[in-house]
């Protein structure tokens, strides 16, 4: 009936040159692999350059220890806690009455820690009132004296919070009003 060279028609169509997904899928996979390799190289080479003492990268710090923020890891936004009402204290003075009225704000970049600090505002106010009451008017008359008081206030606040929460939480103390009389 038929010769040996005839074959039965095939029910399966012949595959196209690009396959079912075509060249787009191949390019997508290649792009994904390239991006992944580039990202991995950036991370590995960036950290090793800082450890090797590369001055350009070492100036920004490693970032893993959280000591100094760099362009890749900007610091968290600052949040403030206002210690209301303003502090009013008698200053140590032998000859006449002197008063200090100061409004104080605490700054932190740890929003959760700042919420925990709010619970301890009475203790913070007490520590700051005692510190402010020990000051002498002559010491606070200069910028240097006010800056020393600012540093002492920060140390006092951090001491209280470290004892209560386990970490200092507050990064800075700001006088938003400072009036002596």
PDB file of C-alpha atoms in Angstrom:
ATOM      1  CA  UNK A   1       0.000   0.000   0.000  1.00  0.00           C
ATOM      2  CA  UNK A   2       2.524   2.713   0.900  1.00  0.00           C
ATOM      3  CA  UNK A   3       6.170   2.824   0.418  1.00  0.00           C
ATOM      4  CA  UNK A   4       8.692   2.669   3.210  1.00  0.00           C
ATOM      5  CA  UNK A   5       9.622   6.298   2.773  1.00  0.00           C
ATOM      6  CA  UNK A   6       6.189   7.595   3.710  1.00  0.00           C
ATOM      7  CA  UNK A   7       5.616   8.457   7.350  1.00  0.00           C
ATOM      8  CA  UNK A   8       2.435   9.070   9.276  1.00  0.00           C
ATOM      9  CA  UNK A   9       1.509  12.700   9.874  1.00  0.00           C
ATOM     10  CA  UNK A  10       2.640  13.912  13.292  1.00  0.00           C
ATOM     11  CA  UNK A  11       0.044  15.066  15.813  1.00  0.00           C
ATOM     12  CA  UNK A  12       2.609  17.145  17.706  1.00  0.00           C
ATOM     13  CA  UNK A  13       3.529  20.460  16.076  1.00  0.00           C
ATOM     14  CA  UNK A  14       7.208  21.217  15.642  1.00  0.00           C
ATOM     15  CA  UNK A  15       8.645  23.476  18.376  1.00  0.00           C
ATOM     16  CA  UNK A  16       9.249  27.112  17.505  1.00  0.00           C
ATOM     17  CA  UNK A  17      12.768  28.453  17.399  1.00  0.00           C
ATOM     18  CA  UNK A  18      12.469  30.441  20.682  1.00  0.00           C
ATOM     19  CA  UNK A  19      10.575  27.885  22.746  1.00  0.00           C
ATOM     20  CA  UNK A  20       7.359  28.557  24.612  1.00  0.00           C
ATOM     21  CA  UNK A  21       8.643  31.568  26.600  1.00  0.00           C
ATOM     22  CA  UNK A  22      11.058  32.865  24.069  1.00  0.00           C
ATOM     23  CA  UNK A  23      13.931  35.196  24.339  1.00  0.00           C
ATOM     24  CA  UNK A  24      12.182  37.503  26.852  1.00  0.00           C
ATOM     25  CA  UNK A  25      12.371  34.873  29.569  1.00  0.00           C
ATOM     26  CA  UNK A  26      16.034  34.240  28.862  1.00  0.00           C
ATOM     27  CA  UNK A  27      16.819  37.964  29.090  1.00  0.00           C
ATOM     28  CA  UNK A  28      14.814  38.309  32.316  1.00  0.00           C
ATOM     29  CA  UNK A  29      16.721  35.493  33.994  1.00  0.00           C
ATOM     30  CA  UNK A  30      20.053  36.917  32.816  1.00  0.00           C
ATOM     31  CA  UNK A  31      19.132  40.389  34.131  1.00  0.00           C
ATOM     32  CA  UNK A  32      18.033  38.962  37.492  1.00  0.00           C
ATOM     33  CA  UNK A  33      21.280  37.007  37.891  1.00  0.00           C
ATOM     34  CA  UNK A  34      23.392  40.016  36.949  1.00  0.00           C
ATOM     35  CA  UNK A  35      21.590  42.278  39.441  1.00  0.00           C
ATOM     36  CA  UNK A  36      21.964  39.689  42.212  1.00  0.00           C
ATOM     37  CA  UNK A  37      25.665  39.228  41.523  1.00  0.00           C
ATOM     38  CA  UNK A  38      26.199  43.000  41.409  1.00  0.00           C
ATOM     39  CA  UNK A  39      24.412  43.497  44.726  1.00  0.00           C
ATOM     40  CA  UNK A  40      26.379  40.721  46.390  1.00  0.00           C
ATOM     41  CA  UNK A  41      29.651  42.145  45.072  1.00  0.00           C
ATOM     42  CA  UNK A  42      28.737  45.633  46.352  1.00  0.00           C
ATOM     43  CA  UNK A  43      28.029  44.325  49.850  1.00  0.00           C
ATOM     44  CA  UNK A  44      31.097  42.080  50.050  1.00  0.00           C
ATOM     45  CA  UNK A  45      33.543  44.530  48.473  1.00  0.00           C
ATOM     46  CA  UNK A  46      32.143  47.525  50.351  1.00  0.00           C
ATOM     47  CA  UNK A  47      32.640  45.910  53.761  1.00  0.00           C
ATOM     48  CA  UNK A  48      36.038  44.466  52.921  1.00  0.00           C
ATOM     49  CA  UNK A  49      37.261  47.861  51.645  1.00  0.00           C
ATOM     50  CA  UNK A  50      36.301  49.493  54.953  1.00  0.00           C
ATOM     51  CA  UNK A  51      38.045  46.745  56.916  1.00  0.00           C
ATOM     52  CA  UNK A  52      41.140  47.044  54.730  1.00  0.00           C
ATOM     53  CA  UNK A  53      41.410  50.712  55.646  1.00  0.00           C
ATOM     54  CA  UNK A  54      40.127  52.327  52.450  1.00  0.00           C
ATOM     55  CA  UNK A  55      39.949  55.984  53.530  1.00  0.00           C
ATOM     56  CA  UNK A  56      36.904  56.725  51.362  1.00  0.00           C
ATOM     57  CA  UNK A  57      34.824  53.957  52.918  1.00  0.00           C
ATOM     58  CA  UNK A  58      36.378  53.977  56.376  1.00  0.00           C
ATOM     59  CA  UNK A  59      35.381  57.613  56.875  1.00  0.00           C
ATOM     60  CA  UNK A  60      31.751  56.560  56.813  1.00  0.00           C
ATOM     61  CA  UNK A  61      32.235  53.649  59.191  1.00  0.00           C
ATOM     62  CA  UNK A  62      31.118  50.058  58.798  1.00  0.00           C
ATOM     63  CA  UNK A  63      27.513  50.757  59.755  1.00  0.00           C
ATOM     64  CA  UNK A  64      27.148  47.288  61.302  1.00  0.00           C
ATOM     65  CA  UNK A  65      27.942  48.571  64.779  1.00  0.00           C
ATOM     66  CA  UNK A  66      25.556  51.521  64.503  1.00  0.00           C
ATOM     67  CA  UNK A  67      28.145  53.998  65.782  1.00  0.00           C
ATOM     68  CA  UNK A  68      28.124  56.434  62.879  1.00  0.00           C
ATOM     69  CA  UNK A  69      25.469  56.588  60.210  1.00  0.00           C
ATOM     70  CA  UNK A  70      26.516  56.781  56.578  1.00  0.00           C
ATOM     71  CA  UNK A  71      24.824  57.494  53.271  1.00  0.00           C
ATOM     72  CA  UNK A  72      23.571  53.902  53.000  1.00  0.00           C
ATOM     73  CA  UNK A  73      22.039  53.938  56.483  1.00  0.00           C
ATOM     74  CA  UNK A  74      20.824  57.417  57.437  1.00  0.00           C
ATOM     75  CA  UNK A  75      20.018  57.951  61.096  1.00  0.00           C
ATOM     76  CA  UNK A  76      16.499  57.414  62.292  1.00  0.00           C
ATOM     77  CA  UNK A  77      14.467  60.601  62.534  1.00  0.00           C
ATOM     78  CA  UNK A  78      14.800  62.499  65.774  1.00  0.00           C
ATOM     79  CA  UNK A  79      11.878  62.531  68.184  1.00  0.00           C
ATOM     80  CA  UNK A  80      11.472  64.953  71.068  1.00  0.00           C
ATOM     81  CA  UNK A  81       9.981  64.754  74.521  1.00  0.00           C
ATOM     82  CA  UNK A  82       9.108  68.100  76.059  1.00  0.00           C
ATOM     83  CA  UNK A  83       9.368  68.145  79.839  1.00  0.00           C
ATOM     84  CA  UNK A  84       6.357  70.314  80.677  1.00  0.00           C
ATOM     85  CA  UNK A  85       5.928  72.574  82.595  1.00  0.00           C
ATOM     86  CA  UNK A  86       9.101  74.657  82.528  1.00  0.00           C
ATOM     87  CA  UNK A  87      11.582  74.113  85.348  1.00  0.00           C
ATOM     88  CA  UNK A  88      11.787  76.933  87.913  1.00  0.00           C
ATOM     89  CA  UNK A  89      14.480  76.633  90.590  1.00  0.00           C
ATOM     90  CA  UNK A  90      16.301  78.767  93.131  1.00  0.00           C
ATOM     91  CA  UNK A  91      19.991  78.993  92.301  1.00  0.00           C
ATOM     92  CA  UNK A  92      22.776  78.716  94.876  1.00  0.00           C
ATOM     93  CA  UNK A  93      23.691  82.253  95.760  1.00  0.00           C
ATOM     94  CA  UNK A  94      24.838  83.583  99.078  1.00  0.00           C
ATOM     95  CA  UNK A  95      23.956  87.247  98.724  1.00  0.00           C
ATOM     96  CA  UNK A  96      20.565  87.518  97.014  1.00  0.00           C
ATOM     97  CA  UNK A  97      17.837  85.352  95.519  1.00  0.00           C
ATOM     98  CA  UNK A  98      18.442  84.122  91.978  1.00  0.00           C
ATOM     99  CA  UNK A  99      16.059  82.043  89.925  1.00  0.00           C
ATOM    100  CA  UNK A 100      16.333  79.962  86.797  1.00  0.00           C
ATOM    101  CA  UNK A 101      13.453  79.140  84.505  1.00  0.00           C
ATOM    102  CA  UNK A 102      14.304  76.597  81.806  1.00  0.00           C
ATOM    103  CA  UNK A 103      12.284  74.672  79.282  1.00  0.00           C
ATOM    104  CA  UNK A 104      13.920  71.374  78.417  1.00  0.00           C
ATOM    105  CA  UNK A 105      13.399  68.953  75.545  1.00  0.00           C
ATOM    106  CA  UNK A 106      14.923  65.488  75.273  1.00  0.00           C
ATOM    107  CA  UNK A 107      15.930  64.070  71.885  1.00  0.00           C
ATOM    108  CA  UNK A 108      16.095  60.426  70.883  1.00  0.00           C
ATOM    109  CA  UNK A 109      16.208  58.459  67.643  1.00  0.00           C
ATOM    110  CA  UNK A 110      14.684  55.432  69.376  1.00  0.00           C
ATOM    111  CA  UNK A 111      10.911  55.983  69.177  1.00  0.00           C
ATOM    112  CA  UNK A 112      10.105  52.932  71.311  1.00  0.00           C
ATOM    113  CA  UNK A 113      12.692  53.926  73.907  1.00  0.00           C
ATOM    114  CA  UNK A 114      11.260  57.444  73.997  1.00  0.00           C
ATOM    115  CA  UNK A 115       7.813  56.006  74.720  1.00  0.00           C
ATOM    116  CA  UNK A 116       9.339  54.067  77.628  1.00  0.00           C
ATOM    117  CA  UNK A 117      11.056  57.270  78.816  1.00  0.00           C
ATOM    118  CA  UNK A 118       7.668  59.019  79.049  1.00  0.00           C
ATOM    119  CA  UNK A 119       6.742  56.645  81.871  1.00  0.00           C
ATOM    120  CA  UNK A 120       9.729  57.907  83.869  1.00  0.00           C
ATOM    121  CA  UNK A 121       9.163  61.660  83.416  1.00  0.00           C
ATOM    122  CA  UNK A 122       8.627  62.213  87.181  1.00  0.00           C
ATOM    123  CA  UNK A 123      12.025  60.650  87.935  1.00  0.00           C
ATOM    124  CA  UNK A 124      13.652  62.645  85.108  1.00  0.00           C
ATOM    125  CA  UNK A 125      12.130  65.917  86.329  1.00  0.00           C
ATOM    126  CA  UNK A 126      13.290  65.212  89.889  1.00  0.00           C
ATOM    127  CA  UNK A 127      16.870  64.488  88.802  1.00  0.00           C
ATOM    128  CA  UNK A 128      16.948  67.629  86.637  1.00  0.00           C
ATOM    129  CA  UNK A 129      15.429  69.839  89.358  1.00  0.00           C
ATOM    130  CA  UNK A 130      18.109  68.711  91.803  1.00  0.00           C
ATOM    131  CA  UNK A 131      20.832  69.324  89.216  1.00  0.00           C
ATOM    132  CA  UNK A 132      19.523  72.764  88.231  1.00  0.00           C
ATOM    133  CA  UNK A 133      19.163  73.829  91.878  1.00  0.00           C
ATOM    134  CA  UNK A 134      22.875  73.184  92.503  1.00  0.00           C
ATOM    135  CA  UNK A 135      23.988  75.713  89.893  1.00  0.00           C
ATOM    136  CA  UNK A 136      25.530  79.098  90.618  1.00  0.00           C
ATOM    137  CA  UNK A 137      24.407  82.170  88.641  1.00  0.00           C
ATOM    138  CA  UNK A 138      27.987  83.112  87.744  1.00  0.00           C
ATOM    139  CA  UNK A 139      28.567  79.670  86.191  1.00  0.00           C
ATOM    140  CA  UNK A 140      25.459  79.948  84.002  1.00  0.00           C
ATOM    141  CA  UNK A 141      26.190  83.463  82.793  1.00  0.00           C
ATOM    142  CA  UNK A 142      28.466  82.182  79.988  1.00  0.00           C
ATOM    143  CA  UNK A 143      27.804  79.923  77.028  1.00  0.00           C
ATOM    144  CA  UNK A 144      30.438  77.505  78.320  1.00  0.00           C
ATOM    145  CA  UNK A 145      28.602  77.262  81.644  1.00  0.00           C
ATOM    146  CA  UNK A 146      25.296  76.535  79.896  1.00  0.00           C
ATOM    147  CA  UNK A 147      26.940  73.878  77.711  1.00  0.00           C
ATOM    148  CA  UNK A 148      28.462  72.210  80.791  1.00  0.00           C
ATOM    149  CA  UNK A 149      25.024  72.189  82.391  1.00  0.00           C
ATOM    150  CA  UNK A 150      23.578  70.717  79.199  1.00  0.00           C
ATOM    151  CA  UNK A 151      26.120  67.867  79.306  1.00  0.00           C
ATOM    152  CA  UNK A 152      25.494  67.284  83.016  1.00  0.00           C
ATOM    153  CA  UNK A 153      21.734  67.200  82.355  1.00  0.00           C
ATOM    154  CA  UNK A 154      22.244  64.638  79.574  1.00  0.00           C
ATOM    155  CA  UNK A 155      24.363  62.457  81.866  1.00  0.00           C
ATOM    156  CA  UNK A 156      21.721  62.692  84.603  1.00  0.00           C
ATOM    157  CA  UNK A 157      18.877  61.755  82.236  1.00  0.00           C
ATOM    158  CA  UNK A 158      20.839  58.866  80.749  1.00  0.00           C
ATOM    159  CA  UNK A 159      21.725  57.580  84.222  1.00  0.00           C
ATOM    160  CA  UNK A 160      18.064  57.505  85.263  1.00  0.00           C
ATOM    161  CA  UNK A 161      16.905  55.834  82.045  1.00  0.00           C
ATOM    162  CA  UNK A 162      19.744  53.306  82.016  1.00  0.00           C
ATOM    163  CA  UNK A 163      18.724  52.259  85.513  1.00  0.00           C
ATOM    164  CA  UNK A 164      15.042  51.987  84.579  1.00  0.00           C
ATOM    165  CA  UNK A 165      15.075  50.728  80.982  1.00  0.00           C
ATOM    166  CA  UNK A 166      18.552  49.204  80.597  1.00  0.00           C
ATOM    167  CA  UNK A 167      19.676  51.685  77.936  1.00  0.00           C
ATOM    168  CA  UNK A 168      20.349  55.433  77.890  1.00  0.00           C
ATOM    169  CA  UNK A 169      17.660  56.150  75.184  1.00  0.00           C
ATOM    170  CA  UNK A 170      18.230  59.948  75.132  1.00  0.00           C
ATOM    171  CA  UNK A 171      20.927  61.350  72.817  1.00  0.00           C
ATOM    172  CA  UNK A 172      20.674  65.054  73.591  1.00  0.00           C
ATOM    173  CA  UNK A 173      19.168  67.573  76.000  1.00  0.00           C
ATOM    174  CA  UNK A 174      18.106  70.947  74.621  1.00  0.00           C
ATOM    175  CA  UNK A 175      17.265  74.116  76.488  1.00  0.00           C
ATOM    176  CA  UNK A 176      14.467  75.730  74.500  1.00  0.00           C
ATOM    177  CA  UNK A 177      14.150  78.564  77.010  1.00  0.00           C
ATOM    178  CA  UNK A 178      16.683  79.681  79.611  1.00  0.00           C
ATOM    179  CA  UNK A 179      15.974  82.711  81.818  1.00  0.00           C
ATOM    180  CA  UNK A 180      17.937  83.715  84.922  1.00  0.00           C
ATOM    181  CA  UNK A 181      16.868  86.443  87.287  1.00  0.00           C
TER     182      UNK A 181
END
